Amino acid sequence: MADLLFVEVFAGTARLSKEAKSRGLEVLPVDKTSARSTQIHIAQYDLADPEQFGAFMEVLDMEKKRIAAVHLAPACGTASKAREKKLLKWAKKGFRIPQPLRSTHKPMGVDGLQGLDKIRTETANQVYAATAAIIEFCVEHDIL
């Protein structure tokens, strides 16, 4: 089983990779930063960056014969339904309430986004496109 590779994309703390490793799998936890990981090496790839995404896909292609599974957990911040909650108590206290950044009719981002909301939504769109490409790769190569 040691020849099998488990890939955890958007690994964060890489707890899933740690568990897979404890079960005898080789692991490849991947995230754009290793800041949240403890006691495990994170391969750093920013999948919103086309060059880094391409390099990561090359790794998947080289290892495809031994990959047991790929787990993907992209952040949902810009797509969260929680942004639609009416937080009136917090608004009355002067807190800035997060607004929806997407809608059913505008899944790539609502009109009029500016500043950090625009940047975060556009970056998330790149990450979601990368996620879809990784899924397509896995389906094409019969990888779970």
PDB file of C-alpha atoms in Angstrom:
ATOM      1  CA  MET A   1       0.000   0.000   0.000  1.00  0.00           C
ATOM      2  CA  ALA A   2       2.991   2.320   0.495  1.00  0.00           C
ATOM      3  CA  ASP A   3       3.214   2.798  -3.279  1.00  0.00           C
ATOM      4  CA  LEU A   4      -0.282   4.291  -3.381  1.00  0.00           C
ATOM      5  CA  LEU A   5      -0.516   8.074  -3.230  1.00  0.00           C
ATOM      6  CA  PHE A   6      -3.283  10.101  -1.606  1.00  0.00           C
ATOM      7  CA  VAL A   7      -3.518  13.728  -2.791  1.00  0.00           C
ATOM      8  CA  GLU A   8      -5.243  16.306  -0.568  1.00  0.00           C
ATOM      9  CA  VAL A   9      -5.805  19.571  -2.443  1.00  0.00           C
ATOM     10  CA  PHE A  10      -6.623  22.688  -0.379  1.00  0.00           C
ATOM     11  CA  ALA A  11      -5.183  20.747   2.553  1.00  0.00           C
ATOM     12  CA  GLY A  12      -5.124  23.509   5.177  1.00  0.00           C
ATOM     13  CA  THR A  13      -4.060  21.676   8.341  1.00  0.00           C
ATOM     14  CA  ALA A  14      -3.614  18.441   6.324  1.00  0.00           C
ATOM     15  CA  ARG A  15      -5.382  16.349   8.953  1.00  0.00           C
ATOM     16  CA  LEU A  16      -6.795  14.095   6.253  1.00  0.00           C
ATOM     17  CA  SER A  17      -3.314  13.503   4.843  1.00  0.00           C
ATOM     18  CA  LYS A  18      -1.994  12.715   8.324  1.00  0.00           C
ATOM     19  CA  GLU A  19      -4.702  10.078   8.724  1.00  0.00           C
ATOM     20  CA  ALA A  20      -4.026   8.592   5.277  1.00  0.00           C
ATOM     21  CA  LYS A  21      -0.305   8.474   6.095  1.00  0.00           C
ATOM     22  CA  SER A  22      -1.035   6.681   9.382  1.00  0.00           C
ATOM     23  CA  ARG A  23      -2.890   4.056   7.306  1.00  0.00           C
ATOM     24  CA  GLY A  24       0.166   3.377   5.149  1.00  0.00           C
ATOM     25  CA  LEU A  25      -0.433   5.617   2.127  1.00  0.00           C
ATOM     26  CA  GLU A  26       2.073   8.051   0.731  1.00  0.00           C
ATOM     27  CA  VAL A  27       0.545  11.519   0.827  1.00  0.00           C
ATOM     28  CA  LEU A  28       0.755  14.749  -1.104  1.00  0.00           C
ATOM     29  CA  PRO A  29      -1.004  17.530   0.801  1.00  0.00           C
ATOM     30  CA  VAL A  30      -1.255  20.668  -1.350  1.00  0.00           C
ATOM     31  CA  ASP A  31      -2.169  24.246  -0.433  1.00  0.00           C
ATOM     32  CA  LYS A  32      -1.042  27.740  -1.352  1.00  0.00           C
ATOM     33  CA  THR A  33       0.524  28.126   2.094  1.00  0.00           C
ATOM     34  CA  SER A  34       1.831  25.838   4.799  1.00  0.00           C
ATOM     35  CA  ALA A  35       0.938  28.264   7.600  1.00  0.00           C
ATOM     36  CA  ARG A  36      -1.847  26.077   9.044  1.00  0.00           C
ATOM     37  CA  SER A  37      -0.080  22.710   8.811  1.00  0.00           C
ATOM     38  CA  THR A  38       1.570  20.989  11.727  1.00  0.00           C
ATOM     39  CA  GLN A  39       4.015  18.121  11.579  1.00  0.00           C
ATOM     40  CA  ILE A  40       3.525  17.446   7.866  1.00  0.00           C
ATOM     41  CA  HIS A  41       5.051  18.984   4.744  1.00  0.00           C
ATOM     42  CA  ILE A  42       2.620  20.853   2.474  1.00  0.00           C
ATOM     43  CA  ALA A  43       3.490  21.141  -1.214  1.00  0.00           C
ATOM     44  CA  GLN A  44       2.820  24.790  -1.956  1.00  0.00           C
ATOM     45  CA  TYR A  45       0.927  25.492  -5.171  1.00  0.00           C
ATOM     46  CA  ASP A  46      -1.351  28.487  -5.655  1.00  0.00           C
ATOM     47  CA  LEU A  47      -3.913  27.007  -8.043  1.00  0.00           C
ATOM     48  CA  ALA A  48      -5.194  30.496  -8.911  1.00  0.00           C
ATOM     49  CA  ASP A  49      -1.814  31.119 -10.559  1.00  0.00           C
ATOM     50  CA  PRO A  50      -1.802  29.555 -14.059  1.00  0.00           C
ATOM     51  CA  GLU A  51       1.921  28.720 -13.907  1.00  0.00           C
ATOM     52  CA  GLN A  52       1.682  27.006 -10.519  1.00  0.00           C
ATOM     53  CA  PHE A  53      -1.522  25.236 -11.543  1.00  0.00           C
ATOM     54  CA  GLY A  54       0.257  23.910 -14.654  1.00  0.00           C
ATOM     55  CA  ALA A  55       3.159  22.664 -12.546  1.00  0.00           C
ATOM     56  CA  PHE A  56       0.753  20.894 -10.179  1.00  0.00           C
ATOM     57  CA  MET A  57      -1.048  19.241 -13.093  1.00  0.00           C
ATOM     58  CA  GLU A  58       2.323  17.969 -14.333  1.00  0.00           C
ATOM     59  CA  VAL A  59       2.862  16.335 -10.930  1.00  0.00           C
ATOM     60  CA  LEU A  60      -0.575  14.686 -11.129  1.00  0.00           C
ATOM     61  CA  ASP A  61       0.181  13.471 -14.642  1.00  0.00           C
ATOM     62  CA  MET A  62       3.535  11.987 -13.584  1.00  0.00           C
ATOM     63  CA  GLU A  63       1.981  10.234 -10.569  1.00  0.00           C
ATOM     64  CA  LYS A  64      -1.382   9.220 -12.096  1.00  0.00           C
ATOM     65  CA  LYS A  65      -0.633   5.478 -12.133  1.00  0.00           C
ATOM     66  CA  ARG A  66      -0.245   5.330  -8.353  1.00  0.00           C
ATOM     67  CA  ILE A  67      -2.787   7.908  -7.149  1.00  0.00           C
ATOM     68  CA  ALA A  68      -5.387   6.141  -5.009  1.00  0.00           C
ATOM     69  CA  ALA A  69      -7.572   9.231  -4.559  1.00  0.00           C
ATOM     70  CA  VAL A  70      -7.645  13.002  -4.798  1.00  0.00           C
ATOM     71  CA  HIS A  71      -9.578  14.986  -2.196  1.00  0.00           C
ATOM     72  CA  LEU A  72     -10.586  18.567  -3.002  1.00  0.00           C
ATOM     73  CA  ALA A  73     -11.974  21.101  -0.515  1.00  0.00           C
ATOM     74  CA  PRO A  74     -11.898  24.595  -2.055  1.00  0.00           C
ATOM     75  CA  ALA A  75     -12.841  27.480   0.208  1.00  0.00           C
ATOM     76  CA  CYS A  76     -16.426  28.645  -0.146  1.00  0.00           C
ATOM     77  CA  GLY A  77     -16.079  32.181   1.252  1.00  0.00           C
ATOM     78  CA  THR A  78     -17.227  34.096  -1.829  1.00  0.00           C
ATOM     79  CA  ALA A  79     -19.913  31.524  -2.646  1.00  0.00           C
ATOM     80  CA  SER A  80     -21.271  30.999   0.859  1.00  0.00           C
ATOM     81  CA  LYS A  81     -25.050  31.124   1.327  1.00  0.00           C
ATOM     82  CA  ALA A  82     -24.288  32.510   4.808  1.00  0.00           C
ATOM     83  CA  ARG A  83     -23.631  35.858   3.094  1.00  0.00           C
ATOM     84  CA  GLU A  84     -27.408  36.099   2.544  1.00  0.00           C
ATOM     85  CA  LYS A  85     -28.201  36.063   6.283  1.00  0.00           C
ATOM     86  CA  LYS A  86     -29.743  39.192   7.737  1.00  0.00           C
ATOM     87  CA  LEU A  87     -27.537  40.013  10.718  1.00  0.00           C
ATOM     88  CA  LEU A  88     -29.551  42.975  11.967  1.00  0.00           C
ATOM     89  CA  LYS A  89     -28.218  42.844  15.547  1.00  0.00           C
ATOM     90  CA  TRP A  90     -24.646  43.063  14.287  1.00  0.00           C
ATOM     91  CA  ALA A  91     -25.491  45.802  11.784  1.00  0.00           C
ATOM     92  CA  LYS A  92     -27.097  47.892  14.540  1.00  0.00           C
ATOM     93  CA  LYS A  93     -23.849  47.582  16.512  1.00  0.00           C
ATOM     94  CA  GLY A  94     -21.953  49.058  13.567  1.00  0.00           C
ATOM     95  CA  PHE A  95     -20.406  45.903  12.145  1.00  0.00           C
ATOM     96  CA  ARG A  96     -19.979  45.653   8.375  1.00  0.00           C
ATOM     97  CA  ILE A  97     -22.222  42.816   7.218  1.00  0.00           C
ATOM     98  CA  PRO A  98     -20.876  40.634   4.382  1.00  0.00           C
ATOM     99  CA  GLN A  99     -22.982  40.975   1.253  1.00  0.00           C
ATOM    100  CA  PRO A 100     -23.664  38.213  -1.287  1.00  0.00           C
ATOM    101  CA  LEU A 101     -20.981  38.205  -3.973  1.00  0.00           C
ATOM    102  CA  ARG A 102     -22.773  35.734  -6.273  1.00  0.00           C
ATOM    103  CA  SER A 103     -26.330  34.874  -7.193  1.00  0.00           C
ATOM    104  CA  THR A 104     -28.215  32.196  -9.081  1.00  0.00           C
ATOM    105  CA  HIS A 105     -28.242  34.452 -12.145  1.00  0.00           C
ATOM    106  CA  LYS A 106     -24.667  35.721 -11.646  1.00  0.00           C
ATOM    107  CA  PRO A 107     -22.664  32.710 -10.367  1.00  0.00           C
ATOM    108  CA  MET A 108     -19.343  34.224 -11.461  1.00  0.00           C
ATOM    109  CA  GLY A 109     -20.003  37.375  -9.387  1.00  0.00           C
ATOM    110  CA  VAL A 110     -22.736  39.968  -9.074  1.00  0.00           C
ATOM    111  CA  ASP A 111     -22.474  43.211 -11.024  1.00  0.00           C
ATOM    112  CA  GLY A 112     -20.719  46.119  -9.372  1.00  0.00           C
ATOM    113  CA  LEU A 113     -18.180  44.234  -7.269  1.00  0.00           C
ATOM    114  CA  GLN A 114     -15.283  46.444  -6.250  1.00  0.00           C
ATOM    115  CA  GLY A 115     -12.098  46.341  -4.236  1.00  0.00           C
ATOM    116  CA  LEU A 116     -11.324  43.284  -2.153  1.00  0.00           C
ATOM    117  CA  ASP A 117     -14.703  41.658  -2.900  1.00  0.00           C
ATOM    118  CA  LYS A 118     -13.954  41.800  -6.637  1.00  0.00           C
ATOM    119  CA  ILE A 119     -10.421  40.453  -6.211  1.00  0.00           C
ATOM    120  CA  ARG A 120     -11.540  37.628  -3.892  1.00  0.00           C
ATOM    121  CA  THR A 121     -14.369  36.613  -6.242  1.00  0.00           C
ATOM    122  CA  GLU A 122     -12.151  36.609  -9.335  1.00  0.00           C
ATOM    123  CA  THR A 123      -9.473  34.606  -7.508  1.00  0.00           C
ATOM    124  CA  ALA A 124     -12.084  32.130  -6.272  1.00  0.00           C
ATOM    125  CA  ASN A 125     -13.342  31.749  -9.855  1.00  0.00           C
ATOM    126  CA  GLN A 126      -9.810  30.764 -10.922  1.00  0.00           C
ATOM    127  CA  VAL A 127      -9.611  28.262  -8.051  1.00  0.00           C
ATOM    128  CA  TYR A 128     -13.019  26.786  -8.965  1.00  0.00           C
ATOM    129  CA  ALA A 129     -11.907  26.444 -12.610  1.00  0.00           C
ATOM    130  CA  ALA A 130      -8.738  24.678 -11.440  1.00  0.00           C
ATOM    131  CA  THR A 131     -10.861  22.394  -9.239  1.00  0.00           C
ATOM    132  CA  ALA A 132     -13.037  21.474 -12.225  1.00  0.00           C
ATOM    133  CA  ALA A 133      -9.932  20.731 -14.325  1.00  0.00           C
ATOM    134  CA  ILE A 134      -8.527  18.466 -11.584  1.00  0.00           C
ATOM    135  CA  ILE A 135     -11.852  16.617 -11.380  1.00  0.00           C
ATOM    136  CA  GLU A 136     -11.868  16.172 -15.171  1.00  0.00           C
ATOM    137  CA  PHE A 137      -8.308  14.817 -15.001  1.00  0.00           C
ATOM    138  CA  CYS A 138      -9.304  12.337 -12.277  1.00  0.00           C
ATOM    139  CA  VAL A 139     -12.365  11.147 -14.199  1.00  0.00           C
ATOM    140  CA  GLU A 140     -10.294  10.745 -17.368  1.00  0.00           C
ATOM    141  CA  HIS A 141      -7.736   8.606 -15.497  1.00  0.00           C
ATOM    142  CA  ASP A 142     -10.190   6.678 -13.277  1.00  0.00           C
ATOM    143  CA  ILE A 143      -8.901   8.280 -10.094  1.00  0.00           C
ATOM    144  CA  LEU A 144     -11.271   8.481  -7.155  1.00  0.00           C
TER     145      LEU A 144
END
